[in-house]
C-alpha cells in the first residue's frame, strides 16, 4: 500500500543549522537564495557608515529601519531625511519617522493586478469617499485600527449593473483599501514625481558600492562566526575599516 503525503507548508522561521541557531534562509530574488545573515547599514552624505546591523537571512529590510535610526539618534547623530529603497518606504516607517522629524524618501512598489483589473490609481480618493472609473461614489467605509487601514465598499447594485464591472472586480462589489496615513503617502507620491526625488535617488546609489566594498574586501562575503551577536561584531569591524579608509581619502584630498 502506498501512502501519499502532502508537502507541509514551509515553517516561516525554520531552524536551518543545529550549530548556528540564528541563521536563516533568505533570498535577494527568486533566483538568488542564500542561508545565513543579511546586513543593513546607514551611510551619511559624506560617505561614512553611521550604523550597521546584521539580521537573520529571512528578516524583512523594512523592519530594520526604525531600530537603526533609533540607535543612531541615541548615539547623538541627527538626520532630517533618510533615502532608501522600496522596502524602507513602508507607510509605518514613513509615519514613525515623520513623528521624529525625519522624512523617508523611497520609491513605491509598482501597482500589480494579476487579473488585469482597474488598479487603485484609477479611483479618485477623497477625504470621506472614493469615486470609481464609472463615476460612482461610495462613502461607506470601515476603519481597522489594528492594521491602520480604511476599506471603502461600493454598492453591490451599482457594481452588478455597471458596464465596467468585468474590468473592475470579479467579486459582487469593488472595495478599496487605503492606509489611515493616506495623505502622508499622497504627498510622498507627489514628491516622487519631481526632479528633487531623482537627485535624492542618486545619493541612494552611493551606498551600494560601500556595501560591496565591505563584502568583497572586508569580510562580509561570508559569516566568520556562529550566532547573531558575533556576526554583528564582524559587521561593525567591517564598517570601522571602511570609515577609516574614507577618512584617509578625505584627508589626502584636503578635506577639513
Coordinates of N, CA and C in Angstrom, one line a residue:
X1 N 0.8 -1.2 0.0 CA 0.0 0.0 0.0 C 0.9 1.2 0.0
X2 N 0.5 2.2 -0.8 CA 1.3 3.5 -0.9 C 0.5 4.6 -0.2
X3 N 1.1 5.3 0.6 CA 0.5 6.5 1.3 C 1.1 7.8 0.7
X4 N 0.3 8.6 0.1 CA 0.7 9.9 -0.4 C 0.5 11.0 0.6
X5 N 1.6 11.6 0.9 CA 1.5 12.7 1.9 C 1.7 14.1 1.2
X6 N 0.9 15.0 1.6 CA 1.0 16.4 1.1 C 2.3 17.0 1.7
X7 N 2.9 17.8 0.9 CA 4.1 18.5 1.4 C 3.7 19.6 2.4
X8 N 4.3 19.6 3.5 CA 3.9 20.5 4.5 C 4.4 21.9 4.1
X9 N 3.6 22.9 4.6 CA 4.0 24.3 4.4 C 5.3 24.6 5.0
X10 N 6.1 25.4 4.4 CA 7.4 25.7 5.0 C 7.2 26.6 6.2
X11 N 7.9 26.2 7.3 CA 7.9 27.0 8.5 C 8.5 28.4 8.3
X12 N 7.8 29.4 8.7 CA 8.3 30.8 8.4 C 9.6 31.0 9.0
X13 N 9.9 30.6 10.2 CA 11.1 30.8 10.9 C 11.9 29.5 11.2
X14 N 12.0 28.7 10.2 CA 12.6 27.4 10.3 C 14.1 27.4 10.7
X15 N 14.5 26.6 11.7 CA 15.9 26.5 12.0 C 16.6 25.8 10.9
X16 N 17.7 26.3 10.5 CA 18.4 25.8 9.3 C 19.8 25.2 9.7
X17 N 20.2 25.4 11.0 CA 21.5 24.9 11.4 C 21.5 24.5 12.9
X18 N 22.0 23.4 13.2 CA 22.0 23.0 14.7 C 23.1 23.6 15.4
X19 N 24.1 24.2 14.7 CA 25.2 24.8 15.3 C 25.1 26.4 15.3
X20 N 24.3 26.9 14.3 CA 24.1 28.3 14.3 C 22.6 28.6 14.3
X21 N 22.0 28.7 15.4 CA 20.6 28.8 15.6 C 20.0 30.1 15.2
X22 N 20.8 31.1 14.9 CA 20.3 32.4 14.4 C 20.3 32.5 12.9
X23 N 21.0 31.7 12.2 CA 21.0 31.7 10.7 C 19.6 31.3 10.1
X24 N 19.3 31.9 9.0 CA 18.0 31.5 8.3 C 18.2 31.6 6.8
X25 N 17.3 30.9 6.1 CA 17.2 31.0 4.7 C 16.7 32.4 4.3
X26 N 17.3 32.9 3.3 CA 16.9 34.2 2.8 C 17.0 34.3 1.3
X27 N 16.5 35.4 0.6 CA 16.6 35.5 -0.8 C 16.6 36.9 -1.2
X28 N 17.6 37.2 -2.2 CA 17.6 38.5 -2.8 C 16.7 38.6 -3.9
X29 N 16.3 37.5 -4.5 CA 15.4 37.4 -5.6 C 14.9 36.0 -5.7
X30 N 14.1 35.7 -6.6 CA 13.6 34.3 -6.8 C 14.8 33.4 -7.2
X31 N 15.8 33.9 -7.9 CA 16.9 33.1 -8.3 C 18.1 33.2 -7.4
X32 N 18.2 34.2 -6.5 CA 19.4 34.3 -5.7 C 19.0 34.1 -4.2
X33 N 19.1 32.8 -3.8 CA 18.8 32.4 -2.4 C 20.1 32.2 -1.6
X34 N 20.0 32.3 -0.3 CA 21.2 32.1 0.5 C 20.8 31.6 1.9
X35 N 21.7 31.2 2.6 CA 21.5 30.8 4.0 C 22.5 31.5 4.9
X36 N 21.9 32.2 5.9 CA 22.8 32.9 6.8 C 22.2 34.2 7.3
X37 N 22.9 35.3 7.0 CA 22.5 36.6 7.5 C 22.5 37.7 6.4
X38 N 21.9 38.8 6.7 CA 21.9 40.0 5.8 C 22.3 41.2 6.7
X39 N 22.9 42.2 6.0 CA 23.4 43.3 6.7 C 22.8 44.6 6.2
X40 N 22.2 45.4 7.0 CA 21.7 46.7 6.7 C 22.5 47.8 7.3
X41 N 22.7 48.9 6.6 CA 23.6 50.0 7.1 C 23.0 51.3 6.7
X42 N 23.4 52.4 7.5 CA 23.1 53.7 7.2 C 24.3 54.5 6.9
X43 N 24.4 55.2 5.8 CA 25.5 55.9 5.4 C 25.2 57.4 5.3
X44 N 26.1 58.3 5.8 CA 25.9 59.7 5.7 C 26.3 60.2 4.3
X45 N 25.9 61.5 4.0 CA 26.2 62.0 2.6 C 27.6 62.1 2.3
X46 N 28.5 62.2 3.4 CA 29.9 62.3 3.1 C 30.6 60.9 3.1
X47 N 29.8 59.8 3.1 CA 30.3 58.5 2.8 C 30.8 57.7 4.0
X48 N 30.3 58.1 5.2 CA 30.7 57.3 6.4 C 29.5 56.4 6.9
X49 N 29.8 55.2 7.3 CA 28.7 54.3 7.8 C 28.4 54.8 9.2
X50 N 27.2 55.2 9.5 CA 26.8 55.7 10.8 C 26.2 54.6 11.7
X51 N 25.6 53.6 11.1 CA 25.1 52.5 11.9 C 25.0 51.3 11.0
X52 N 25.2 50.1 11.5 CA 25.1 48.8 10.8 C 24.6 47.8 11.6
X53 N 23.8 46.9 11.0 CA 23.1 45.8 11.8 C 23.0 44.6 11.0
X54 N 23.4 43.4 11.6 CA 23.2 42.1 10.9 C 21.9 41.5 11.5
X55 N 21.2 40.9 10.6 CA 19.9 40.2 11.0 C 19.8 38.8 10.3
X56 N 19.0 37.9 10.8 CA 18.8 36.6 10.1 C 18.4 36.8 8.7
X57 N 18.8 35.9 7.8 CA 18.5 36.0 6.4 C 17.1 36.1 6.0
X58 N 16.2 35.7 6.8 CA 14.7 35.8 6.5 C 14.1 37.1 6.9
X59 N 14.9 38.0 7.5 CA 14.3 39.3 8.0 C 13.9 40.2 6.9
X60 N 12.9 41.1 7.1 CA 12.5 42.0 6.1 C 13.2 43.3 6.3
X61 N 13.8 43.8 5.2 CA 14.5 45.1 5.3 C 13.8 46.2 5.9
X62 N 12.5 46.3 5.6 CA 11.7 47.4 6.1 C 11.5 47.5 7.6
X63 N 11.7 46.3 8.2 CA 11.6 46.2 9.7 C 12.8 46.7 10.4
X64 N 13.9 46.9 9.7 CA 15.2 47.2 10.3 C 15.4 48.7 10.4
X65 N 14.7 49.5 9.6 CA 15.0 50.9 9.5 C 14.8 51.6 10.9
X66 N 13.7 51.4 11.5 CA 13.4 52.2 12.7 C 14.4 51.9 13.8
X67 N 14.7 50.6 14.1 CA 15.8 50.3 15.1 C 17.1 50.9 14.8
X68 N 17.5 50.9 13.5 CA 18.8 51.5 13.1 C 18.8 53.0 13.3
X69 N 17.7 53.7 13.0 CA 17.6 55.1 13.2 C 17.6 55.5 14.7
X70 N 16.8 54.7 15.5 CA 16.7 55.0 16.9 C 18.0 54.8 17.6
X71 N 18.8 53.8 17.2 CA 20.1 53.6 17.8 C 21.0 54.7 17.4
X72 N 20.9 55.2 16.2 CA 21.8 56.2 15.7 C 21.5 57.5 16.5
X73 N 20.2 57.8 16.7 CA 19.8 59.0 17.4 C 20.3 59.0 18.9
X74 N 20.2 57.8 19.5 CA 20.7 57.6 20.8 C 22.2 57.9 21.0
X75 N 22.9 57.7 19.9 CA 24.4 57.9 19.9 C 24.7 59.4 19.6
X76 N 23.6 60.2 19.4 CA 23.9 61.6 19.1 C 23.9 62.1 17.7
X77 N 23.6 61.2 16.8 CA 23.6 61.6 15.4 C 22.2 62.1 15.0
X78 N 22.1 63.0 14.1 CA 20.8 63.6 13.7 C 20.7 63.4 12.2
X79 N 19.4 63.5 11.7 CA 19.1 63.4 10.3 C 17.8 64.0 10.0
X80 N 17.6 64.7 8.9 CA 16.3 65.2 8.5 C 15.7 64.4 7.4
X81 N 16.5 63.6 6.7 CA 16.0 62.8 5.6 C 16.7 61.5 5.6
X82 N 16.0 60.4 5.2 CA 16.5 59.1 5.0 C 16.2 58.7 3.6
X83 N 17.2 58.4 2.8 CA 16.9 57.9 1.4 C 17.2 56.4 1.4
X84 N 16.2 55.6 0.9 CA 16.4 54.2 0.8 C 15.6 53.6 -0.3
X85 N 15.7 52.3 -0.4 CA 14.9 51.6 -1.5 C 13.5 51.3 -1.0
X86 N 12.8 50.6 -1.9 CA 11.3 50.5 -1.7 C 10.9 49.9 -0.3
X87 N 11.6 48.9 0.2 CA 11.3 48.3 1.4 C 11.3 49.3 2.6
X88 N 12.2 50.2 2.6 CA 12.3 51.2 3.7 C 11.1 52.2 3.6
X89 N 10.4 52.3 2.5 CA 9.4 53.3 2.3 C 8.0 52.8 2.8
X90 N 7.9 51.7 3.5 CA 6.6 51.3 4.0 C 6.0 52.4 4.8
X91 N 4.6 52.5 4.8 CA 3.9 53.6 5.4 C 4.2 53.7 6.9
X92 N 4.4 52.5 7.6 CA 4.7 52.6 9.0 C 6.0 53.3 9.3
X93 N 7.0 53.0 8.5 CA 8.3 53.7 8.6 C 8.1 55.2 8.4
X94 N 7.4 55.5 7.3 CA 7.2 56.9 7.0 C 6.6 57.7 8.1
X95 N 5.5 57.1 8.7 CA 4.8 57.8 9.8 C 5.6 57.9 11.0
X96 N 6.2 56.8 11.5 CA 7.0 56.8 12.7 C 8.2 57.8 12.6
X97 N 8.8 57.9 11.5 CA 10.0 58.8 11.3 C 9.5 60.2 11.2
X98 N 8.4 60.4 10.6 CA 7.8 61.8 10.4 C 7.6 62.4 11.8
X99 N 7.2 61.5 12.8 CA 6.9 62.0 14.1 C 8.3 62.3 14.8
X100 N 9.4 61.8 14.3 CA 10.7 62.2 14.8 C 11.3 63.3 14.0
X101 N 10.6 63.9 13.1 CA 11.1 65.0 12.3 C 12.0 64.5 11.1
X102 N 11.8 63.3 10.7 CA 12.6 62.7 9.6 C 11.8 62.3 8.5
X103 N 12.1 62.7 7.3 CA 11.4 62.3 6.1 C 12.0 61.1 5.4
X104 N 11.2 60.1 5.1 CA 11.7 59.0 4.3 C 11.5 59.2 2.9
X105 N 12.5 59.1 2.1 CA 12.4 59.3 0.6 C 12.8 57.9 0.0
X106 N 11.8 57.3 -0.6 CA 12.0 56.0 -1.2 C 10.9 55.8 -2.3
X107 N 11.2 54.9 -3.3 CA 10.3 54.6 -4.3 C 9.1 53.8 -3.8
X108 N 8.0 53.8 -4.5 CA 6.9 52.9 -4.1 C 6.8 51.7 -5.0
X109 N 6.3 50.6 -4.5 CA 6.1 49.4 -5.3 C 5.1 49.7 -6.4
X110 N 5.4 49.1 -7.6 CA 4.6 49.3 -8.7 C 3.2 48.5 -8.5
X111 N 2.2 49.2 -8.9 CA 0.9 48.5 -8.8 C 0.8 47.3 -9.7
X112 N 0.3 46.2 -9.1 CA 0.2 45.0 -9.8 C -1.2 44.4 -9.6
X113 N -1.8 43.8 -10.7 CA -3.1 43.2 -10.6 C -3.1 42.0 -11.6
X114 N -3.0 40.8 -11.0 CA -2.9 39.6 -11.8 C -4.1 39.4 -12.7
X115 N -5.3 40.0 -12.3 CA -6.5 39.8 -13.1 C -6.6 40.9 -14.1
X116 N -5.6 41.8 -14.2 CA -5.6 43.0 -15.1 C -6.9 43.8 -14.9
X117 N -7.3 44.0 -13.7 CA -8.5 44.8 -13.3 C -8.0 46.2 -13.1
X118 N -8.9 47.2 -12.9 CA -8.6 48.6 -12.6 C -7.7 48.6 -11.4
X119 N -6.5 49.2 -11.4 CA -5.7 49.4 -10.2 C -6.3 50.5 -9.4
X120 N -5.8 50.7 -8.2 CA -6.4 51.7 -7.2 C -6.1 53.1 -7.8
X121 N -5.1 53.3 -8.6 CA -4.8 54.6 -9.1 C -5.9 55.1 -10.0
X122 N -6.8 54.2 -10.5 CA -7.9 54.6 -11.4 C -9.1 55.2 -10.6
X123 N -9.0 55.1 -9.3 CA -10.0 55.6 -8.4 C -9.6 57.0 -7.8
X124 N -10.6 57.9 -7.7 CA -10.3 59.2 -7.0 C -10.7 59.1 -5.6
X125 N -9.6 59.2 -4.8 CA -9.8 59.0 -3.3 C -9.9 60.4 -2.7
X126 N -11.1 60.7 -2.0 CA -11.3 61.9 -1.4 C -11.2 61.7 0.1
X127 N -11.5 62.8 0.9 CA -11.3 62.7 2.3 C -12.3 61.7 3.0
X128 N -13.5 61.7 2.5 CA -14.5 60.8 3.1 C -15.2 59.9 2.1
X129 N -14.6 59.7 1.0 CA -15.2 58.9 0.0 C -14.3 58.5 -1.2
X130 N -14.7 57.6 -2.1 CA -14.0 57.2 -3.2 C -14.9 57.2 -4.4
X131 N -14.4 57.6 -5.6 CA -15.1 57.7 -6.8 C -14.5 56.7 -7.8
X132 N -15.3 55.8 -8.4 CA -14.7 54.8 -9.3 C -14.6 55.3 -10.7
X133 N -14.0 54.5 -11.6 CA -13.9 55.0 -13.0 C -15.3 55.2 -13.7
X134 N -16.3 54.6 -13.2 CA -17.7 54.8 -13.8 C -18.4 56.0 -13.1
X135 N -17.6 56.7 -12.3 CA -18.2 57.9 -11.6 C -19.2 57.6 -10.5
X136 N -19.2 56.4 -10.0 CA -20.0 56.1 -8.8 C -19.2 56.4 -7.5
X137 N -19.8 56.9 -6.6 CA -19.2 57.3 -5.3 C -19.7 56.5 -4.2
X138 N -18.7 56.1 -3.3 CA -19.1 55.5 -2.0 C -18.5 56.3 -0.9
X139 N -19.3 56.3 0.2 CA -18.9 56.9 1.4 C -19.0 56.0 2.6
X140 N -19.2 54.7 2.2 CA -19.3 53.6 3.2 C -17.9 53.0 3.4
X141 N -17.5 53.1 4.7 CA -16.1 52.6 5.0 C -16.1 52.0 6.3
X142 N -15.0 51.2 6.5 CA -14.7 50.6 7.8 C -13.2 50.9 8.2
X143 N -13.0 51.2 9.4 CA -11.6 51.5 9.9 C -11.1 50.4 10.8
X144 N -10.1 49.7 10.3 CA -9.4 48.7 11.1 C -8.3 49.3 11.9
X145 N -8.4 49.5 13.2 CA -7.4 50.2 14.0 C -6.2 49.3 14.1
X146 N -6.3 48.0 14.1 CA -5.2 47.1 14.3 C -4.2 47.2 13.1
X147 N -4.8 47.2 11.9 CA -3.9 47.3 10.7 C -3.7 48.7 10.2
X148 N -4.4 49.7 10.8 CA -4.3 51.1 10.4 C -4.8 51.3 9.0
X149 N -5.8 50.5 8.6 CA -6.3 50.6 7.2 C -7.8 51.0 7.2
X150 N -8.2 51.7 6.1 CA -9.6 52.1 5.9 C -10.0 51.4 4.6
X151 N -11.2 50.7 4.7 CA -11.7 50.0 3.5 C -13.0 50.6 3.1
X152 N -13.1 51.0 1.8 CA -14.3 51.6 1.3 C -15.1 50.5 0.5
X153 N -16.4 50.5 0.6 CA -17.2 49.5 0.0 C -18.2 50.1 -1.0
X154 N -18.1 49.7 -2.3 CA -19.1 50.2 -3.2 C -20.4 49.4 -3.1
X155 N -21.5 50.0 -3.6 CA -22.8 49.4 -3.5 C -22.9 48.2 -4.5
X156 N -23.4 47.1 -4.0 CA -23.5 45.9 -4.8 C -24.3 46.1 -6.1
X157 N -25.4 46.8 -5.9 CA -26.3 47.0 -7.0 C -25.7 47.9 -8.1
X158 N -24.9 48.9 -7.7 CA -24.2 49.7 -8.6 C -23.2 48.9 -9.4
X159 N -22.5 48.0 -8.7 CA -21.4 47.2 -9.3 C -22.0 46.2 -10.3
X160 N -23.1 45.5 -9.9 CA -23.7 44.5 -10.7 C -24.2 45.0 -12.0
X161 N -24.7 46.2 -12.0 CA -25.3 46.8 -13.2 C -24.3 47.6 -14.0
X162 N -23.1 47.7 -13.5 CA -22.1 48.6 -14.2 C -21.5 47.9 -15.4
X163 N -21.4 48.6 -16.5 CA -20.8 48.1 -17.7 C -19.3 47.9 -17.7
X164 N -18.7 48.5 -16.6 CA -17.2 48.3 -16.5 C -16.9 47.3 -15.4
X165 N -17.9 46.5 -15.0 CA -17.6 45.6 -13.9 C -16.6 44.5 -14.2
X166 N -16.6 44.0 -15.4 CA -15.6 43.0 -15.8 C -14.2 43.5 -15.8
X167 N -14.0 44.8 -15.9 CA -12.7 45.4 -15.8 C -12.3 45.9 -14.4
X168 N -13.3 45.7 -13.5 CA -13.1 46.3 -12.2 C -13.0 45.3 -11.1
X169 N -13.8 44.2 -11.1 CA -13.8 43.3 -10.0 C -14.5 41.9 -10.4
X170 N -14.0 40.9 -9.8 CA -14.6 39.6 -10.0 C -15.5 39.2 -8.9
X171 N -15.6 40.1 -7.9 CA -16.5 39.9 -6.7 C -17.8 40.6 -7.0
X172 N -18.7 40.6 -6.1 CA -20.0 41.2 -6.2 C -19.9 42.7 -6.2
X173 N -18.9 43.2 -5.5 CA -18.7 44.6 -5.5 C -17.2 44.9 -5.3
X174 N -16.8 46.1 -5.7 CA -15.4 46.5 -5.5 C -15.2 47.2 -4.2
X175 N -14.0 46.9 -3.6 CA -13.6 47.5 -2.4 C -12.2 48.2 -2.6
X176 N -12.0 49.2 -1.9 CA -10.7 50.0 -2.0 C -10.2 50.1 -0.6
X177 N -9.0 49.6 -0.3 CA -8.4 49.7 1.0 C -7.2 50.7 0.9
X178 N -7.2 51.6 1.8 CA -6.1 52.6 1.9 C -5.5 52.7 3.4
X179 N -4.4 53.2 3.5 CA -3.8 53.4 4.8 C -4.5 54.6 5.5
X180 N -4.6 54.6 6.8 CA -5.1 55.7 7.5 C -4.2 56.9 7.4
X181 N -3.0 56.7 6.9 CA -2.0 57.7 6.7 C -1.9 58.0 5.2
X182 N -3.0 57.9 4.5 CA -3.1 58.1 3.1 C -2.6 59.5 2.6
X183 N -2.9 60.5 3.4 CA -2.4 61.9 3.0 C -0.9 62.0 3.0
X184 N -0.2 61.3 4.0 CA 1.2 61.2 4.0 C 1.8 60.5 2.8
X185 N 1.1 59.4 2.4 CA 1.6 58.7 1.2 C 1.3 59.5 -0.1
X186 N 0.2 60.2 -0.1 CA -0.1 61.0 -1.3 C 0.9 62.1 -1.5
X187 N 1.4 62.8 -0.4 CA 2.4 63.8 -0.5 C 3.7 63.2 -1.0
X188 N 4.0 62.0 -0.5 CA 5.2 61.3 -0.9 C 5.2 60.9 -2.4
X189 N 4.1 60.4 -2.8 CA 4.0 60.1 -4.3 C 4.1 61.3 -5.2
X190 N 3.6 62.4 -4.7 CA 3.7 63.6 -5.5 C 5.2 64.1 -5.5
X191 N 5.8 63.9 -4.4 CA 7.3 64.3 -4.4 C 8.1 63.4 -5.3
X192 N 7.7 62.1 -5.3 CA 8.5 61.2 -6.2 C 8.4 61.5 -7.7
X193 N 7.5 62.4 -8.0 CA 7.4 62.8 -9.5 C 8.3 63.9 -9.8
X194 N 9.0 64.5 -8.8 CA 9.8 65.7 -9.0 C 11.3 65.4 -9.4
X195 N 12.0 66.4 -9.9 CA 13.4 66.2 -10.1 C 14.2 66.1 -8.8
X196 N 13.7 66.7 -7.8 CA 14.4 66.6 -6.5 C 14.5 65.1 -6.0
X197 N 13.4 64.4 -6.3 CA 13.4 63.0 -5.9 C 14.5 62.2 -6.7
X198 N 14.6 62.5 -8.0 CA 15.6 61.9 -8.8 C 17.0 62.1 -8.3
X199 N 17.2 63.4 -7.8 CA 18.5 63.7 -7.3 C 18.8 62.9 -6.0
X200 N 17.7 62.8 -5.2 CA 17.8 62.0 -3.9 C 18.2 60.6 -4.2
X201 N 17.6 60.0 -5.2 CA 17.9 58.6 -5.6 C 19.4 58.4 -6.0
X202 N 20.0 59.5 -6.6 CA 21.4 59.4 -6.9 C 22.2 59.2 -5.7
X203 N 21.8 59.9 -4.6 CA 22.5 59.7 -3.3 C 22.3 58.3 -2.8
X204 N 21.2 57.7 -3.0 CA 20.9 56.3 -2.6 C 21.8 55.3 -3.2
X205 N 22.2 55.6 -4.5 CA 23.0 54.7 -5.2 C 24.4 54.6 -4.7
X206 N 24.9 55.6 -3.9 CA 26.2 55.6 -3.3 C 26.5 54.5 -2.3
X207 N 25.4 54.0 -1.6 CA 25.6 53.1 -0.6 C 25.8 51.7 -1.1
X208 N 25.4 51.4 -2.3 CA 25.6 50.0 -2.9 C 27.1 49.7 -3.1
X209 N 27.9 50.7 -3.6 CA 29.3 50.4 -3.7 C 30.0 50.2 -2.3
X210 N 29.5 51.0 -1.3 CA 30.0 50.8 0.0 C 29.7 49.5 0.6
X211 N 28.5 49.0 0.4 CA 28.1 47.6 0.8 C 29.0 46.6 0.1
X212 N 29.2 46.8 -1.2 CA 30.0 45.9 -2.0 C 31.5 45.9 -1.5
X213 N 32.0 47.1 -1.1 CA 33.4 47.2 -0.6 C 33.5 46.4 0.7
X214 N 32.6 46.5 1.6 CA 32.6 45.7 2.8 C 32.5 44.2 2.5
X215 N 31.7 43.9 1.5 CA 31.5 42.5 1.2 C 32.7 41.8 0.5
X216 N 33.3 42.6 -0.5 CA 34.4 42.0 -1.3 C 35.7 42.0 -0.6
X217 N 36.0 43.1 0.1 CA 37.3 43.4 0.6 C 37.5 43.3 2.2
X218 N 36.3 43.3 2.9 CA 36.4 43.4 4.3 C 35.6 42.5 5.1
X219 N 35.4 41.3 4.6 CA 34.9 40.2 5.4 C 33.4 39.9 5.4
X220 N 32.6 40.7 4.7 CA 31.1 40.5 4.8 C 30.6 39.5 3.7
X221 N 31.5 39.0 2.9 CA 31.1 38.0 1.9 C 30.6 36.7 2.6
X222 N 31.2 36.4 3.8 CA 30.9 35.2 4.5 C 30.9 35.4 6.0
X223 N 29.9 34.8 6.7 CA 29.9 34.9 8.1 C 31.1 34.1 8.7
X224 N 31.9 34.7 9.5 CA 33.1 34.0 10.0 C 32.8 33.4 11.4
X225 N 31.7 33.6 11.9 CA 31.3 33.1 13.3 C 29.9 32.6 13.3
X226 N 29.6 31.9 14.4 CA 28.2 31.5 14.6 C 27.5 32.4 15.5
X227 N 26.3 32.7 15.3 CA 25.5 33.5 16.2 C 25.4 34.9 15.8
X228 N 24.2 35.5 16.0 CA 23.9 36.9 15.6 C 24.8 37.9 16.3
X229 N 25.1 37.7 17.5 CA 25.9 38.7 18.3 C 27.3 38.8 17.7
X230 N 27.9 37.7 17.3 CA 29.2 37.7 16.8 C 29.2 38.3 15.3
X231 N 28.2 38.0 14.6 CA 28.1 38.5 13.2 C 27.9 40.0 13.3
X232 N 27.2 40.5 14.3 CA 27.1 42.0 14.4 C 28.5 42.6 14.7
X233 N 29.3 41.9 15.5 CA 30.7 42.4 15.7 C 31.5 42.4 14.4
X234 N 31.3 41.3 13.7 CA 32.0 41.3 12.4 C 31.6 42.4 11.5
X235 N 30.3 42.7 11.4 CA 29.8 43.8 10.6 C 30.3 45.1 11.0
X236 N 30.3 45.3 12.4 CA 30.8 46.6 12.9 C 32.3 46.8 12.6
X237 N 33.1 45.8 12.7 CA 34.5 45.9 12.4 C 34.7 46.3 10.9
X238 N 33.9 45.7 10.0 CA 34.0 46.0 8.6 C 33.6 47.5 8.3
X239 N 32.6 47.9 9.1 CA 32.2 49.3 8.9 C 33.3 50.3 9.4
X240 N 33.9 49.9 10.5 CA 35.0 50.8 11.0 C 36.2 50.9 10.0
X241 N 36.5 49.7 9.4 CA 37.6 49.7 8.4 C 37.3 50.7 7.2
X242 N 36.1 50.5 6.7 CA 35.8 51.4 5.5 C 35.6 52.9 5.9
X243 N 35.2 53.1 7.2 CA 35.2 54.5 7.6 C 36.6 55.1 7.8
X244 N 37.5 54.3 8.3 CA 38.9 54.8 8.4 C 39.5 55.0 7.0
X245 N 39.2 54.2 6.0 CA 39.6 54.4 4.7 C 39.1 55.6 4.1
X246 N 37.8 55.9 4.4 CA 37.1 57.1 3.9 C 37.8 58.3 4.5
X247 N 38.1 58.3 5.8 CA 38.7 59.4 6.5 C 40.1 59.7 5.9
X248 N 40.9 58.7 5.6 CA 42.2 58.8 5.0 C 42.1 59.5 3.6
X249 N 41.1 59.0 2.8 CA 40.9 59.5 1.5 C 40.5 61.0 1.5
X250 N 39.6 61.4 2.4 CA 39.2 62.8 2.5 C 40.4 63.7 3.0
X251 N 41.2 63.2 4.0 CA 42.3 63.9 4.4 C 43.3 64.2 3.4
X252 N 43.5 63.1 2.6 CA 44.5 63.2 1.5 C 44.1 64.2 0.4
X253 N 42.8 64.4 0.3 CA 42.2 65.4 -0.7 C 42.1 66.8 -0.1
X254 N 42.5 67.0 1.2 CA 42.5 68.3 1.8 C 41.1 68.6 2.4
X255 N 40.3 67.6 2.8 CA 39.0 67.8 3.4 C 39.3 68.2 4.8
X256 N 38.5 69.3 5.3 CA 38.6 69.8 6.6 C 37.4 69.4 7.4

